[in-house]
Amino acid sequence: MSTTTHHLTTPAAPWKSRFLSHISQLPSPEFVFATLHVAPSSTPSPNPYVPRLRYCIYRGMWAELPENKHNDAPKNDPNYESEMPTFTTDVRMRKVGELFASSEGHATSEGQTHGSGGGGPVEAVWWIKDVGSQWRIQGEAYVVAPDIEGEGEQSSGVRTVKSKVGERMRQVKEGSAGWSWGKELTAHFGNMSPGIRGSMRNPPPGSPVASGRPDEDHELGQKVTDLHDPIARENFRVVIIKPDVVEHLDISDPAKARRWTYTFVEKNGHGEWLTEEQWP
């Protein structure tokens, strides 16, 4: 682990085991992911941001990559745990820029948004019909890019990710010195199917079809088996959601319906989750 990482003393979240149990019952762990988009100047609005939502696929908690027998990528030892859901995306997708533009640093240039960083406010929502439960996570989201490890001085974005995400990584096993952010990034790439990896070589998302047929390096429907494919890896990102508030709504039995809100608080280097049971 980098020396820029400081870990808070935080017990396991009281909501984690039930959340994971519910997610495991989904045929596909899809969720709605909401970000803030800078309001277009052509559309007068009293608010500087407008909401943007899309479906994403949950890829496990950060530092707890799910087992996949088809993943040949080197993997970190399970030295850490966390309560930070992840998903994967293409840096050319609008949501990546939104995580930077709505963050404290308000980064907007391509040079700033192409590396690690972000930290904009987000919400993620899962509905698990079979158990009558909704899970809502509010917090910030950070982007892990290829520059997360490398030679030379770390960028401010890399330092931000390692600091903000790293403080919520809970050490559960000795030997953390060998844990690598870059290895974790590659392992996430390896955990995807060749077809999903190949989508990172698609034409730029949102570009007009009328502009012409893409070159052979950016055709649709490619399958990538090389873990270090230069085009796919240049575009590949892992996004980490760092929760501040987690809400569980259980309406499986209308006569006993409840809502539980879990709020993360930090004091003097220690973190804890406060729980409040509420009416639905």
PDB file of N, CA, C and O in Angstrom, residues 10 15 58 79 86 137 207 224 245 248 254 265 272:
ATOM      1  N   THR A  10     -12.100   1.139  12.003  1.00  0.00           N
ATOM      2  CA  THR A  10     -13.545   1.036  11.780  1.00  0.00           C
ATOM      3  C   THR A  10     -13.985  -0.424  11.817  1.00  0.00           C
ATOM      4  O   THR A  10     -13.431  -1.250  11.088  1.00  0.00           O
ATOM      5  N   TRP A  15     -24.647  -3.342   8.327  1.00  0.00           N
ATOM      6  CA  TRP A  15     -25.560  -3.619   7.212  1.00  0.00           C
ATOM      7  C   TRP A  15     -24.964  -4.530   6.154  1.00  0.00           C
ATOM      8  O   TRP A  15     -25.671  -5.022   5.288  1.00  0.00           O
ATOM      9  N   TYR A  58     -23.021  -4.226 -10.316  1.00  0.00           N
ATOM     10  CA  TYR A  58     -22.209  -4.318  -9.099  1.00  0.00           C
ATOM     11  C   TYR A  58     -21.118  -5.365  -9.294  1.00  0.00           C
ATOM     12  O   TYR A  58     -21.384  -6.491  -9.730  1.00  0.00           O
ATOM     13  N   ASN A  79      -5.946  -9.178   2.034  1.00  0.00           N
ATOM     14  CA  ASN A  79      -5.482  -8.499   3.246  1.00  0.00           C
ATOM     15  C   ASN A  79      -6.441  -7.431   3.753  1.00  0.00           C
ATOM     16  O   ASN A  79      -6.305  -6.961   4.877  1.00  0.00           O
ATOM     17  N   THR A  86     -18.272  -1.502  -5.954  1.00  0.00           N
ATOM     18  CA  THR A  86     -17.564  -1.103  -7.171  1.00  0.00           C
ATOM     19  C   THR A  86     -18.368  -1.457  -8.414  1.00  0.00           C
ATOM     20  O   THR A  86     -19.240  -2.325  -8.388  1.00  0.00           O
ATOM     21  N   ILE A 137     -27.694   3.724  -1.304  1.00  0.00           N
ATOM     22  CA  ILE A 137     -26.391   4.149  -0.786  1.00  0.00           C
ATOM     23  C   ILE A 137     -26.084   5.554  -1.285  1.00  0.00           C
ATOM     24  O   ILE A 137     -26.115   5.814  -2.482  1.00  0.00           O
ATOM     25  N   SER A 207     -20.936   9.176 -29.848  1.00  0.00           N
ATOM     26  CA  SER A 207     -20.526   9.817 -31.102  1.00  0.00           C
ATOM     27  C   SER A 207     -21.534   9.463 -32.196  1.00  0.00           C
ATOM     28  O   SER A 207     -22.076   8.359 -32.219  1.00  0.00           O
ATOM     29  N   VAL A 224     -11.860  -9.378 -26.187  1.00  0.00           N
ATOM     30  CA  VAL A 224     -10.488  -9.137 -25.739  1.00  0.00           C
ATOM     31  C   VAL A 224     -10.100 -10.187 -24.703  1.00  0.00           C
ATOM     32  O   VAL A 224     -10.771 -10.343 -23.677  1.00  0.00           O
ATOM     33  N   VAL A 245     -24.121   7.317   3.856  1.00  0.00           N
ATOM     34  CA  VAL A 245     -25.410   6.907   4.421  1.00  0.00           C
ATOM     35  C   VAL A 245     -25.913   5.701   3.631  1.00  0.00           C
ATOM     36  O   VAL A 245     -25.871   5.702   2.398  1.00  0.00           O
ATOM     37  N   HIS A 248     -31.839   0.879   4.242  1.00  0.00           N
ATOM     38  CA  HIS A 248     -32.469  -0.400   3.906  1.00  0.00           C
ATOM     39  C   HIS A 248     -33.963  -0.304   4.207  1.00  0.00           C
ATOM     40  O   HIS A 248     -34.357  -0.078   5.357  1.00  0.00           O
ATOM     41  N   PRO A 254     -46.076  -6.053   4.922  1.00  0.00           N
ATOM     42  CA  PRO A 254     -46.616  -4.701   5.129  1.00  0.00           C
ATOM     43  C   PRO A 254     -46.949  -4.383   6.580  1.00  0.00           C
ATOM     44  O   PRO A 254     -46.888  -3.228   6.998  1.00  0.00           O
ATOM     45  N   VAL A 265     -19.897   7.981  10.758  1.00  0.00           N
ATOM     46  CA  VAL A 265     -19.334   9.144  11.440  1.00  0.00           C
ATOM     47  C   VAL A 265     -17.880   8.854  11.789  1.00  0.00           C
ATOM     48  O   VAL A 265     -17.499   7.714  12.045  1.00  0.00           O
ATOM     49  N   GLU A 272     -17.365   4.843  12.790  1.00  0.00           N
ATOM     50  CA  GLU A 272     -18.406   3.901  13.206  1.00  0.00           C
ATOM     51  C   GLU A 272     -19.687   4.190  12.436  1.00  0.00           C
ATOM     52  O   GLU A 272     -19.886   5.282  11.887  1.00  0.00           O
TER      53      GLU A 272
END
